[in-house]
C-alpha cells in the first residue's frame, strides 16, 4: 500500500487529537558531508530501508500536540514533517528532519537548520521534546500544552555516545526543548534513568523557567532549554578586560540579588535585585575603593528547591545559589521585570561592561562540585541524573552516590566527558560574557578521581591552568571539600591557582581576639603565608586573604557572638560551623552598652586594617563596610530577607564613621606598593620583637621598608591593657606621621595624609592597632 495512503488514513482518524510523537526513519548519512545530497529543498530523502521498515510509524498520541501530518512521497522518497501552527491563522509549516551531527553539543544553528546534540553513554532511547512558539513555557508548566516529541533512531541519530538530530526551518528563537531519556533500570550499577521526566540539556545556553525570583505561586516550576539565533549581537563597544595584576586586586564578595533588592537601595522597583541593579550602585563600589567583585553563583539555579516537598526547611528560599541546574545559562530571575533568560543574558553583559568601564573586574563563584539534583532519598532530577547518572556523578561499587560535597551528590569532574563540559562552560563565560576569573567552590572535589580518591595531578585542574583561554583568567580554589580533603597551601596549582587561605582567616581571627600563642602565626599570615605558598614560582598573591566570607559570621557578628544562632534555618541549630573563633566582647548579641559598642567597633577596624596591610590578595564581604548583622546566623543561605540583603539605610547612618574608615584603608592599600609585593618579604621587613616564644605575648610591631624611604610602621595590641611601645627611628630626613589609630573616633582614626607629632614612643590602647608612615 502506498505510504501516503497509510499515513493519510492515520491522519484522518487522529485529525482532531493531533499526533504527539514520531519515530524518525533511518536516513543514510554520508561520512564525508555534513548533510547528505539527499537533503532536498522540499524534504529529506529517506533510505529505502527506512521506508520498507516503516519506521516512520506513529508511536503514541497525547492531547494538545503539534504534529499534524507525516508525509512520504513514495516516488521521490522525501520526508517532510508538517507542524500545525498554534496561532489563529492555522497556517502550516514544513520541517525537514535530518540526522544532524554530534558536534557541537547543545542546540546550534547550521545554515538554516537547528542541530541538537546530547551525550549519553548508557541511554537506550533518547527523545527530543519541543515546544514551539507562540506557545510559552507557562503553557507547558501549567499543563496546557504538551511537547512535540521526536524519538531518535540510534542507527541514524547516534555517533559514538552522542545522540543528535537536525531540523530545518525550525524557529530561530522562542523554541523550548528538553529530552526524555531511557536506559537500564539498574540502580546497583549507578543508573537512574526515568523517561517520564523531560530533562534539561546540560549544554543549553539559556534556561526558561519561573520568571520571578521566589514566586510562591510557582514553586514547582519546570526548567527547559531554549536558544536565540536571531537576536542582534551584543554591542560590547570597546570593552576590554581590566587585566588588573593579581597583587593589586581588592576583592568584594557579593550577591547579585541581595545587593539592591531591599527598598532602601532606592533603585527602581523593576530592577531591584537584578544585574542592572548592580550597575546603579557601581558608585558605591568605587567609593569603597575595591577593584574586583566576586559574585555568588549566577548560573541558573532553583531558589525554590527547598519548598518542593514538606520538610523542616520548606520556609526557606535559596538566595546564595550553590545548587546549579545548568553551567552555561545566567540566572534568569536576575533579569529585570521578570524578563526571562534572553534578557538576563543581555543584562548580565551590560553589567559586566559597566563594571569594566569602572575599572572593576568580574570574578564568578562557580559550583562544579555538585548540582541541584540532591541524593537518592530525595532526588530532584532535572538533567544530569536522568541523562547518565553513572557518568556525571561519582558512584561507589554498589551504585550509590558518593557525597564529598555535603549536598547529596558529587560531580564526576575528572571523567573526560564531565571535564570537557566544565572546560566548555568556563570558556563560554569568558568568551560570551567577558568575565575575568572564577572562584571554585569546594575545589578539592576537582582533585578527586572517578573513584573519589585524591589525585596528585588532577587532569581538570591542570587543564584549567593550561587552557589557552582560561590561562588569562584569575583562577581561585576553595581548597577543601566536605570529605576532609583539606589542601590549603597544597592545592595542585601549576603556579597558576590562587587559594582561599583558610589558615589566614583562622589565625588572624584568633590573634585579634586575644588568643594566646598566636603572635608568630599572625606574623606569618600578614606577611604572605610563605610557609604555605613559597613553593616553586608561587607568589604571596596566590593567598586570597580573608577574615569574613559569605558563609560564616559577618564581621559585626564575629565581634558580637560567641555562638551561632541558626534556629531560623529549620535544622535545630545543627547546621553551620561551630568553630568560628569569634568573641562577643563580653555580651552575646545586641547591646546598648556604649563601652562594649566602642570595643566592637575597634575590633572590626583592627580586623580590616590587618586584612588590608597583609601581603597577598585581600577579599572582604558585602555589607561589612557598614557592619551588617545576621544576628548570629552563620549559615544564612535560605533567607531572602534583611538577614542577607544589603541595608542601604544603615550604610547611610555609618557613612561618616565606620564606612569612612573602611574605605580609606582600602584606598591606602591600593596607593602603596609596599602592601602588594610581588615576592615574599625578606630584608624589606623588620620585626620589632625579641620574645617570639612567649605564648602570653599578644603584641606585635614591625616596619615595612620602602625603597623611597616611605616606611610603614604597624603595631597590633590584642592585650586588655595599654602597651607603651618604643617607636624606631624613621629613615633619614623623614618623620613619622600617624595615619591610623583604631582607638580614636572618626575622623581621627584614619587620616590618609598623616598627622605629625609622633614621638619616640606610643601608648597603644587595648585591642587596638596603629599605622605610622615615614614622610
XYZ file of C-alpha atoms in Angstrom:
775
model
C 0.000 0.000 0.000
C 1.285 3.491 -0.823
C 2.907 5.214 2.154
C 0.864 8.371 1.519
C -2.380 6.413 1.807
C -1.257 4.724 5.019
C -0.421 7.999 6.700
C -3.447 9.839 5.332
C -5.572 7.127 6.905
C -3.841 7.650 10.233
C -4.205 11.397 9.885
C -7.918 11.174 9.195
C -8.568 9.169 12.346
C -6.404 11.394 14.524
C -7.183 14.723 12.929
C -8.873 16.241 15.953
C -6.454 14.780 18.515
C -3.171 15.639 16.745
C -0.233 13.344 16.833
C 2.242 13.655 19.647
C 5.305 11.613 18.888
C 7.012 10.168 15.849
C 9.791 7.677 15.439
C 12.286 9.018 12.981
C 13.022 6.909 9.904
C 16.504 5.676 9.217
C 18.305 8.077 6.920
C 21.622 7.309 5.303
C 24.375 9.734 6.341
C 27.446 10.339 4.244
C 30.654 10.278 6.278
C 32.171 12.902 4.022
C 29.474 15.555 4.157
C 27.694 17.366 6.943
C 24.352 16.805 5.212
C 23.949 14.134 2.544
C 22.957 15.015 -1.017
C 19.521 13.556 -0.426
C 18.542 16.604 1.654
C 16.492 18.472 -0.921
C 14.687 21.805 -0.867
C 11.374 20.078 -0.180
C 12.440 17.418 2.229
C 14.895 14.704 3.066
C 15.133 11.526 1.014
C 14.975 8.583 3.362
C 16.829 5.390 2.757
C 14.776 2.596 1.182
C 15.403 0.591 4.347
C 13.632 3.317 6.288
C 10.545 3.164 4.077
C 10.426 -0.570 3.835
C 10.609 -0.997 7.604
C 8.002 1.753 8.073
C 9.995 3.248 10.936
C 8.010 6.407 10.407
C 5.141 4.757 12.281
C 3.338 6.738 14.887
C 4.436 5.686 18.346
C 1.856 7.289 20.611
C -0.577 10.171 20.861
C -1.256 12.728 23.551
C -3.593 15.668 23.763
C -2.716 19.207 22.715
C 0.161 18.214 20.488
C 1.583 19.831 17.433
C 2.368 17.265 14.751
C -0.444 17.126 12.232
C 0.994 15.109 9.353
C 3.939 12.997 8.356
C 4.004 12.688 4.593
C 6.073 10.419 2.419
C 6.109 10.553 -1.333
C 6.944 7.001 -2.323
C 8.233 8.050 -5.695
C 10.809 10.586 -4.515
C 11.274 9.111 -1.023
C 11.042 12.542 0.601
C 10.416 13.010 4.319
C 8.543 16.091 5.470
C 7.215 16.837 8.943
C 4.397 19.353 8.858
C 3.631 21.257 12.047
C 0.198 22.723 12.617
C 0.623 26.339 13.682
C -0.700 27.165 17.100
C -1.900 30.594 16.034
C -5.410 31.558 14.928
C -4.197 31.641 11.351
C -3.875 27.845 11.283
C -1.083 28.059 8.753
C 1.087 25.029 8.084
C 4.868 24.916 8.087
C 7.066 22.066 6.962
C 10.062 20.950 8.995
C 12.679 18.849 7.247
C 14.312 16.318 9.525
C 17.962 15.413 9.080
C 20.213 13.110 11.099
C 22.283 16.023 12.384
C 25.780 15.937 13.757
C 27.415 15.090 17.071
C 29.260 18.372 17.496
C 28.811 20.893 18.993
C 26.798 19.633 21.930
C 23.648 21.556 22.743
C 21.464 23.459 20.304
C 23.366 25.089 17.456
C 22.500 26.742 14.154
C 23.920 25.259 10.987
C 22.870 27.177 7.903
C 19.075 27.378 8.211
C 18.843 24.357 10.468
C 18.847 23.799 14.213
C 21.026 20.929 15.344
C 20.501 19.235 18.707
C 23.184 17.016 20.243
C 23.375 15.412 23.672
C 25.782 12.930 25.238
C 24.527 9.778 26.962
C 26.730 6.718 27.038
C 24.259 4.377 28.689
C 20.928 5.538 27.229
C 18.895 3.112 25.184
C 16.380 5.684 23.999
C 16.504 9.457 23.512
C 13.522 11.614 22.572
C 13.792 15.289 21.696
C 10.886 17.290 23.126
C 9.946 20.635 21.580
C 7.500 23.386 22.471
C 7.080 25.767 19.566
C 6.069 29.422 19.648
C 3.708 31.076 20.205
C 3.224 28.555 22.996
C 5.239 29.557 26.035
C 6.971 27.932 28.950
C 3.944 28.756 31.075
C 1.693 26.759 28.732
C 3.869 23.717 29.326
C 4.457 24.310 33.017
C 0.733 24.550 33.719
C -0.057 21.506 31.568
C -1.974 23.468 28.944
C 0.377 22.308 26.221
C 2.429 19.174 25.820
C 5.514 18.944 23.736
C 6.171 17.649 20.268
C 8.299 14.545 20.787
C 10.743 13.139 18.240
C 12.305 9.821 19.172
C 15.813 9.415 17.801
C 16.845 6.314 15.884
C 20.131 5.039 17.361
C 21.175 3.601 13.997
C 20.913 7.053 12.440
C 20.878 9.712 15.134
C 23.787 8.496 17.221
C 27.522 8.890 16.738
C 29.560 7.186 19.414
C 27.754 8.135 22.627
C 26.273 11.358 21.279
C 22.667 11.497 20.099
C 21.774 14.130 17.525
C 19.114 15.438 15.146
C 18.836 18.442 12.869
C 15.611 20.236 11.941
C 15.313 22.673 9.058
C 13.100 25.776 9.232
C 12.577 25.462 12.970
C 12.095 28.936 14.509
C 15.436 30.560 15.327
C 14.234 31.636 18.751
C 11.393 31.064 21.169
C 11.574 27.257 20.984
C 11.740 25.436 24.303
C 13.289 21.997 24.380
C 14.344 19.105 26.544
C 14.824 15.342 26.356
C 13.198 12.175 27.583
C 15.902 9.571 28.089
C 15.583 5.905 28.961
C 18.142 3.283 29.777
C 18.942 0.425 32.153
C 16.794 0.361 35.283
C 19.721 -0.807 37.344
C 20.427 1.242 40.466
C 23.216 -1.049 41.771
C 25.091 -0.210 38.538
C 24.636 3.513 39.119
C 21.833 4.182 36.610
C 18.901 6.497 37.391
C 17.016 6.692 34.083
C 13.422 7.911 34.182
C 11.801 8.611 30.803
C 8.777 10.256 32.428
C 10.855 13.385 33.094
C 11.694 15.976 30.440
C 15.346 16.746 31.103
C 17.299 19.944 30.656
C 20.142 19.880 28.127
C 23.467 20.282 30.014
C 24.678 22.450 27.129
C 21.591 24.686 26.927
C 22.825 28.264 26.723
C 19.606 29.673 28.157
C 17.177 28.157 30.652
C 13.497 29.045 30.753
C 11.556 28.560 33.956
C 9.942 30.548 36.727
C 10.192 34.204 35.723
C 10.145 35.940 39.123
C 12.528 35.188 41.972
C 10.887 33.363 44.852
C 7.438 33.370 43.251
C 5.330 31.449 45.812
C 2.647 30.706 43.201
C 5.118 28.762 41.076
C 7.156 26.661 43.474
C 7.240 23.565 41.265
C 8.498 25.257 38.134
C 9.946 23.058 35.415
C 13.077 24.137 33.563
C 13.640 23.821 29.803
C 16.394 24.846 27.460
C 15.964 27.493 24.809
C 18.086 29.287 22.232
C 18.219 32.580 20.371
C 19.826 32.711 16.946
C 18.060 35.794 15.645
C 18.842 38.368 18.328
C 21.278 41.120 17.480
C 24.857 40.649 18.612
C 25.546 42.420 21.875
C 27.463 45.657 21.399
C 30.462 45.360 23.683
C 31.789 48.585 22.153
C 35.425 48.862 23.241
C 35.092 46.636 26.294
C 38.360 45.100 27.406
C 39.302 43.073 30.449
C 40.804 45.406 33.069
C 43.585 42.800 33.475
C 44.449 44.001 36.960
C 47.603 42.315 38.295
C 46.703 39.799 40.966
C 48.764 41.539 43.636
C 46.765 44.736 43.016
C 43.330 43.172 43.482
C 40.953 44.056 46.299
C 38.042 41.614 46.023
C 34.497 42.335 47.195
C 32.401 39.199 47.637
C 28.765 39.983 46.897
C 25.362 38.579 45.981
C 23.641 39.998 42.888
C 20.136 39.954 44.312
C 20.980 40.896 47.892
C 22.944 43.964 46.803
C 19.949 46.026 45.667
C 16.709 44.115 46.385
C 15.989 45.998 49.603
C 13.797 49.073 49.214
C 16.443 51.125 50.964
C 18.578 50.849 47.812
C 16.179 53.372 46.232
C 16.759 51.585 42.944
C 13.744 51.461 40.631
C 11.493 48.608 41.735
C 11.754 46.948 38.303
C 15.500 46.410 38.586
C 15.973 45.763 42.291
C 17.859 42.539 42.834
C 18.940 42.329 39.186
C 22.105 42.574 37.136
C 21.023 46.082 36.181
C 20.648 46.940 39.842
C 24.384 46.419 40.309
C 25.054 48.976 37.582
C 23.041 51.558 39.504
C 25.218 51.027 42.564
C 28.656 50.965 40.957
C 29.362 54.398 42.504
C 29.281 52.769 45.929
C 31.875 50.193 44.864
C 34.116 52.968 43.577
C 33.696 54.978 46.762
C 34.625 51.913 48.796
C 37.723 51.501 46.644
C 37.548 47.851 45.597
C 38.517 46.826 42.051
C 37.057 43.319 41.707
C 33.696 41.793 42.556
C 33.311 38.102 43.294
C 29.689 37.267 42.547
C 27.993 34.466 44.438
C 26.655 31.887 41.947
C 24.965 33.340 38.866
C 24.496 30.077 36.955
C 20.841 29.046 36.711
C 19.576 27.600 39.994
C 16.187 26.899 41.537
C 15.784 29.163 44.528
C 12.557 27.341 45.486
C 14.086 23.870 45.653
C 13.658 23.712 49.432
C 9.910 24.143 49.043
C 9.256 21.304 46.599
C 8.277 18.954 49.416
C 7.318 19.228 53.063
C 10.443 19.429 55.241
C 11.836 21.481 58.150
C 13.441 23.923 55.680
C 10.431 24.449 53.427
C 10.066 28.042 54.584
C 13.386 28.995 53.021
C 14.454 30.392 49.661
C 17.931 29.570 48.400
C 19.397 33.033 47.936
C 23.050 32.037 47.743
C 22.634 29.815 44.681
C 25.050 26.972 45.441
C 22.776 24.474 43.701
C 23.446 24.668 39.986
C 20.917 23.449 37.413
C 22.917 24.389 34.317
C 26.519 25.527 33.861
C 26.063 27.744 30.784
C 22.976 29.861 31.459
C 22.917 33.068 33.514
C 20.431 33.021 36.385
C 17.285 34.106 34.544
C 15.495 35.525 37.579
C 18.221 38.127 37.970
C 16.781 39.776 34.863
C 14.786 42.948 35.414
C 10.976 42.869 35.280
C 10.858 39.066 35.054
C 12.360 39.431 31.599
C 13.393 35.810 31.166
C 16.605 34.101 30.055
C 17.437 36.069 26.900
C 17.096 39.393 28.684
C 19.030 38.010 31.639
C 21.957 37.247 29.335
C 21.878 40.714 27.774
C 21.638 42.445 31.135
C 24.454 40.332 32.532
C 26.610 41.581 29.678
C 25.539 45.162 30.370
C 26.589 44.688 33.980
C 29.998 43.293 33.047
C 30.583 46.079 30.547
C 29.647 48.740 33.093
C 31.882 47.228 35.765
C 34.764 47.037 33.316
C 34.214 50.662 32.356
C 34.562 51.471 36.051
C 37.826 49.535 36.243
C 36.283 46.650 38.198
C 36.898 43.015 37.321
C 34.190 40.347 37.498
C 35.004 37.031 39.171
C 32.327 34.337 39.345
C 31.870 31.940 42.229
C 31.277 28.662 40.379
C 29.965 25.363 41.706
C 31.317 22.369 39.802
C 31.436 20.049 42.805
C 27.730 19.103 42.834
C 24.381 20.027 41.287
C 20.827 20.634 42.458
C 19.835 17.001 41.894
C 20.432 16.061 45.552
C 20.646 12.445 46.722
C 18.819 9.168 46.184
C 16.489 9.664 49.134
C 15.020 12.922 47.872
C 16.218 13.263 44.277
C 15.393 16.367 42.274
C 16.009 15.091 38.765
C 16.282 17.891 36.224
C 19.197 16.965 33.967
C 22.419 15.034 34.602
C 20.936 12.335 36.833
C 18.426 11.303 34.193
C 20.798 11.717 31.243
C 23.592 9.486 32.504
C 23.980 9.375 36.271
C 26.885 6.941 36.146
C 28.936 9.312 34.004
C 28.074 12.681 35.553
C 28.285 11.689 39.229
C 30.677 9.694 41.359
C 29.112 6.381 42.361
C 30.601 3.673 44.531
C 30.806 -0.064 43.821
C 27.186 -0.507 44.894
C 25.939 2.212 42.563
C 25.343 4.652 45.421
C 26.089 8.336 45.039
C 29.277 9.496 46.736
C 28.884 12.690 48.729
C 32.045 14.779 49.052
C 30.069 17.997 48.620
C 27.751 17.650 51.588
C 24.824 18.139 49.220
C 23.984 14.561 48.292
C 25.954 14.123 45.079
C 29.431 14.803 43.722
C 30.121 15.795 40.134
C 32.480 13.348 38.424
C 34.834 16.155 37.463
C 37.744 14.147 36.118
C 35.675 11.913 33.872
C 36.687 13.026 30.339
C 33.129 13.963 29.337
C 32.413 15.899 32.521
C 35.801 17.578 32.380
C 35.099 18.786 28.858
C 31.680 20.055 29.955
C 33.325 22.115 32.701
C 36.002 23.489 30.384
C 33.423 24.354 27.727
C 31.334 26.111 30.356
C 34.245 28.173 31.681
C 35.339 29.204 28.196
C 31.753 30.168 27.391
C 31.634 32.597 30.319
C 34.917 34.169 29.263
C 34.204 34.381 25.540
C 30.499 35.166 25.635
C 30.223 37.175 28.854
C 33.748 38.636 29.238
C 34.177 37.552 32.854
C 37.659 37.907 34.305
C 38.002 34.913 36.579
C 36.490 32.186 38.697
C 36.447 31.085 42.318
C 35.814 27.340 42.521
C 33.564 26.253 45.376
C 34.828 23.177 47.287
C 37.588 22.874 44.734
C 39.156 19.821 46.377
C 36.382 17.837 44.684
C 38.096 18.760 41.403
C 41.125 16.876 42.702
C 39.329 13.547 43.100
C 39.343 10.735 40.568
C 36.248 8.951 39.339
C 36.589 6.611 42.334
C 36.628 9.543 44.739
C 40.267 9.136 45.715
C 42.598 12.191 45.645
C 44.799 12.670 42.590
C 48.289 14.179 42.692
C 47.856 15.787 39.268
C 44.115 16.059 38.607
C 43.529 16.443 34.842
C 40.802 19.079 35.189
C 42.802 21.343 37.490
C 45.783 21.112 35.137
C 43.642 21.714 32.067
C 42.185 24.890 33.575
C 45.658 26.160 34.438
C 47.000 25.434 30.950
C 43.976 26.286 28.778
C 44.599 28.958 26.145
C 41.533 30.943 27.186
C 41.390 30.270 30.908
C 45.109 30.791 31.459
C 44.444 34.525 31.122
C 41.838 34.472 33.915
C 42.045 34.640 37.660
C 41.503 31.116 38.993
C 40.901 30.704 42.714
C 40.340 27.482 44.634
C 38.409 26.956 47.823
C 40.915 24.214 48.737
C 38.787 21.859 50.795
C 35.647 19.752 50.479
C 33.189 18.006 52.772
C 35.055 14.712 52.523
C 38.025 16.004 54.503
C 40.377 16.767 51.596
C 41.971 19.918 53.055
C 44.523 21.328 50.596
C 45.301 24.837 51.849
C 48.841 25.516 50.643
C 48.904 22.160 48.844
C 46.313 22.578 46.121
C 47.718 21.346 42.763
C 48.440 24.670 41.117
C 50.925 24.678 38.238
C 51.962 28.073 39.658
C 48.630 29.478 38.457
C 45.965 28.695 41.016
C 45.334 31.018 43.926
C 43.656 29.734 47.077
C 41.236 30.912 49.707
C 43.608 30.872 52.659
C 41.559 29.345 55.467
C 44.587 29.370 57.766
C 44.884 33.129 57.325
C 41.249 33.536 58.386
C 41.637 31.366 61.474
C 44.996 32.694 62.699
C 44.100 36.352 62.233
C 40.760 35.895 63.971
C 42.385 34.203 66.929
C 45.187 36.730 67.365
C 42.997 39.825 67.095
C 40.502 38.459 69.624
C 43.319 37.838 72.095
C 44.102 34.107 71.985
C 47.468 33.143 73.400
C 50.349 31.761 71.394
C 49.281 33.228 68.049
C 51.814 36.046 67.569
C 54.133 34.060 65.328
C 51.278 32.679 63.235
C 49.785 36.159 62.899
C 53.125 37.494 61.659
C 53.382 34.661 59.130
C 49.880 35.259 57.775
C 50.092 39.024 57.333
C 53.476 38.691 55.642
C 52.140 36.468 52.865
C 51.985 32.936 54.331
C 55.365 31.930 52.963
C 55.059 28.653 54.852
C 52.227 27.732 52.502
C 52.979 29.450 49.206
C 56.736 29.888 48.915
C 56.961 26.868 46.619
C 58.192 26.798 43.025
C 57.016 30.011 41.367
C 54.086 30.756 43.657
C 53.712 34.284 44.959
C 52.189 35.990 48.002
C 49.173 36.972 45.906
C 48.283 33.315 45.469
C 46.996 33.606 49.021
C 43.480 35.030 48.976
C 43.389 36.577 52.421
C 40.002 36.862 54.060
C 38.580 37.126 57.540
C 34.930 37.048 56.500
C 33.146 35.290 53.622
C 29.526 34.648 52.716
C 29.334 31.510 54.842
C 30.050 32.131 58.485
C 29.674 35.218 60.626
C 29.645 38.705 59.197
C 32.357 40.970 60.599
C 29.890 42.579 63.012
C 28.713 39.183 64.209
C 32.304 37.998 64.614
C 32.737 40.578 67.384
C 29.187 40.231 68.772
C 28.518 36.500 69.116
C 30.381 33.618 70.696
C 27.885 31.103 69.359
C 25.967 30.611 66.125
C 22.231 31.295 66.222
C 20.812 29.326 63.289
C 17.458 28.299 64.725
C 15.565 30.025 61.899
C 17.183 27.682 59.374
C 14.952 24.801 60.407
C 17.720 22.344 61.246
C 17.605 22.654 65.016
C 20.773 24.730 65.046
C 22.804 21.791 63.751
C 23.881 23.468 60.520
C 26.731 25.920 60.121
C 30.236 25.797 61.521
C 30.807 25.586 65.268
C 34.447 26.726 65.172
C 34.072 30.418 64.422
C 36.942 31.824 66.512
C 34.688 34.715 67.430
C 34.468 36.877 70.555
C 31.387 38.819 71.596
C 33.469 41.320 73.587
C 31.649 40.425 76.777
C 27.972 40.130 75.866
C 26.105 37.868 73.441
C 24.271 39.767 70.726
C 22.828 43.254 70.564
C 23.583 45.704 73.337
C 23.203 49.376 74.245
C 26.350 49.463 76.365
C 28.479 52.296 74.966
C 31.823 50.838 76.044
C 31.004 47.467 74.558
C 29.850 49.065 71.302
C 33.110 51.015 71.139
C 35.170 47.868 71.723
C 33.329 46.027 68.971
C 33.886 48.932 66.604
C 37.587 48.926 67.459
C 37.843 45.200 66.805
C 36.168 45.495 63.407
C 38.633 48.203 62.457
C 41.533 46.053 63.697
C 40.433 43.168 61.506
C 40.003 45.369 58.464
C 43.347 47.103 58.914
C 45.135 43.765 59.324
C 43.497 42.455 56.157
C 44.417 45.438 54.034
C 48.066 45.682 55.135
C 48.716 41.968 54.614
C 50.812 40.680 51.750
C 48.556 38.665 49.452
C 45.185 39.362 47.858
C 42.514 40.701 50.237
C 38.836 39.816 49.998
C 36.067 41.446 52.021
C 32.352 40.675 52.252
C 29.500 42.870 51.056
C 27.970 44.714 53.984
C 30.981 44.643 56.270
C 31.698 48.216 55.209
C 28.766 49.333 57.379
C 28.653 46.492 59.909
C 25.903 44.261 58.548
C 24.479 41.760 61.010
C 22.745 38.431 60.540
C 22.115 38.309 64.278
C 24.463 35.392 64.776
C 23.240 33.217 61.904
C 26.385 31.828 60.300
C 24.646 29.870 57.529
C 22.014 32.223 56.139
C 21.739 30.695 52.653
C 17.945 30.368 52.784
C 16.781 33.828 53.858
C 15.600 36.234 51.183
C 15.279 38.964 53.799
C 17.198 41.742 55.505
C 19.259 38.996 57.115
C 21.188 38.795 53.831
C 20.134 41.892 51.935
C 22.312 44.992 51.885
C 20.782 47.664 54.128
C 21.436 50.959 52.416
C 19.862 52.994 55.206
C 22.364 51.519 57.664
C 25.169 52.369 55.276
C 23.962 55.979 55.245
C 23.987 56.048 59.037
C 27.589 54.750 59.140
C 28.879 56.746 56.186
C 30.983 59.227 58.146
C 32.321 56.726 60.657
C 32.639 53.014 60.067
C 32.358 53.238 56.269
C 34.795 56.116 56.000
C 37.439 54.139 57.883
C 36.927 51.026 55.761
C 37.018 52.959 52.516
C 40.106 54.948 53.456
C 42.021 51.822 54.442
C 41.203 50.132 51.107
C 42.353 53.168 49.175
C 45.504 53.465 51.268
C 46.423 49.897 50.396
C 45.902 50.489 46.704
C 48.023 53.654 46.846
C 51.036 51.927 48.456
C 53.022 49.233 46.680
C 54.566 48.293 49.995
C 51.490 46.163 50.793
C 51.398 44.486 47.390
C 54.795 42.867 46.995
C 55.416 40.570 44.056
C 57.738 38.481 46.215
C 57.829 37.300 49.790
C 59.187 39.618 52.486
C 62.843 39.244 53.359
C 65.031 42.256 54.122
C 62.131 44.599 53.475
C 60.602 43.952 56.899
C 61.925 44.480 60.424
C 60.148 42.671 63.255
C 60.387 44.643 66.488
C 60.215 41.535 68.548
C 62.617 39.539 70.710
C 60.057 37.494 72.586
C 58.538 35.185 69.980
C 58.445 32.209 72.316
C 56.314 33.937 74.951
C 52.836 32.484 74.404
C 51.348 35.142 76.666
C 52.515 37.960 74.404
C 49.729 39.404 72.289
C 51.524 42.445 70.894
C 53.247 42.606 67.516
C 55.045 45.531 65.899
C 57.016 45.701 62.667
C 58.239 48.072 59.964
C 57.807 47.569 56.236
C 60.661 49.235 54.359
C 60.154 51.190 51.176
C 62.935 51.887 48.703
C 61.850 55.534 48.693
C 62.250 55.776 52.433
C 58.477 55.947 52.985
C 58.458 53.170 55.544
C 55.318 51.943 57.252
C 55.247 51.077 60.957
C 52.440 48.888 62.292
C 51.551 47.659 65.763
C 48.705 45.381 66.870
C 47.806 45.130 70.548
C 45.477 42.270 71.492
C 46.077 42.715 75.214
C 43.465 44.032 77.615
C 45.831 46.821 78.658
C 47.809 49.677 77.131
C 51.259 48.911 75.744
C 53.811 51.711 75.744
C 55.950 50.877 72.723
C 59.224 52.386 71.597
C 58.984 53.723 68.041
C 62.082 53.077 65.894
C 63.804 55.984 64.245
C 62.370 56.859 60.819
C 64.585 56.838 57.702
C 66.939 59.789 57.344
C 65.268 63.132 56.645
C 61.880 61.586 57.421
C 59.413 61.890 60.271
C 56.689 59.559 61.455
C 53.095 60.574 60.792
C 50.132 58.847 62.388
C 47.799 57.505 59.717
C 45.675 55.086 61.727
C 44.801 54.521 65.357
C 41.719 52.335 65.735
C 41.221 53.539 69.310
C 40.392 57.033 68.096
C 36.997 58.180 66.939
C 36.245 59.173 63.369
C 37.677 61.068 61.585
C 40.868 60.858 63.651
C 41.003 57.051 63.449
C 42.311 57.284 59.897
C 43.952 60.261 58.245
C 45.464 59.289 54.923
C 47.899 62.208 54.721
C 49.052 61.511 58.276
C 49.119 63.528 61.487
C 52.534 64.807 62.665
C 53.786 64.795 66.218
C 54.693 61.136 66.721
C 57.477 60.899 69.291
C 59.859 58.108 70.239
C 57.111 56.146 71.965
C 53.424 55.477 71.511
C 50.845 54.284 74.008
C 48.846 51.661 72.097
C 45.386 51.144 73.593
C 43.933 47.752 74.488
C 42.554 45.876 71.492
C 43.727 48.464 69.018
C 46.221 48.956 66.228
C 48.217 51.803 64.753
C 49.798 52.619 61.395
C 52.547 55.219 61.028
C 54.061 56.444 57.784
C 57.502 57.958 57.297
C 57.360 61.189 55.324
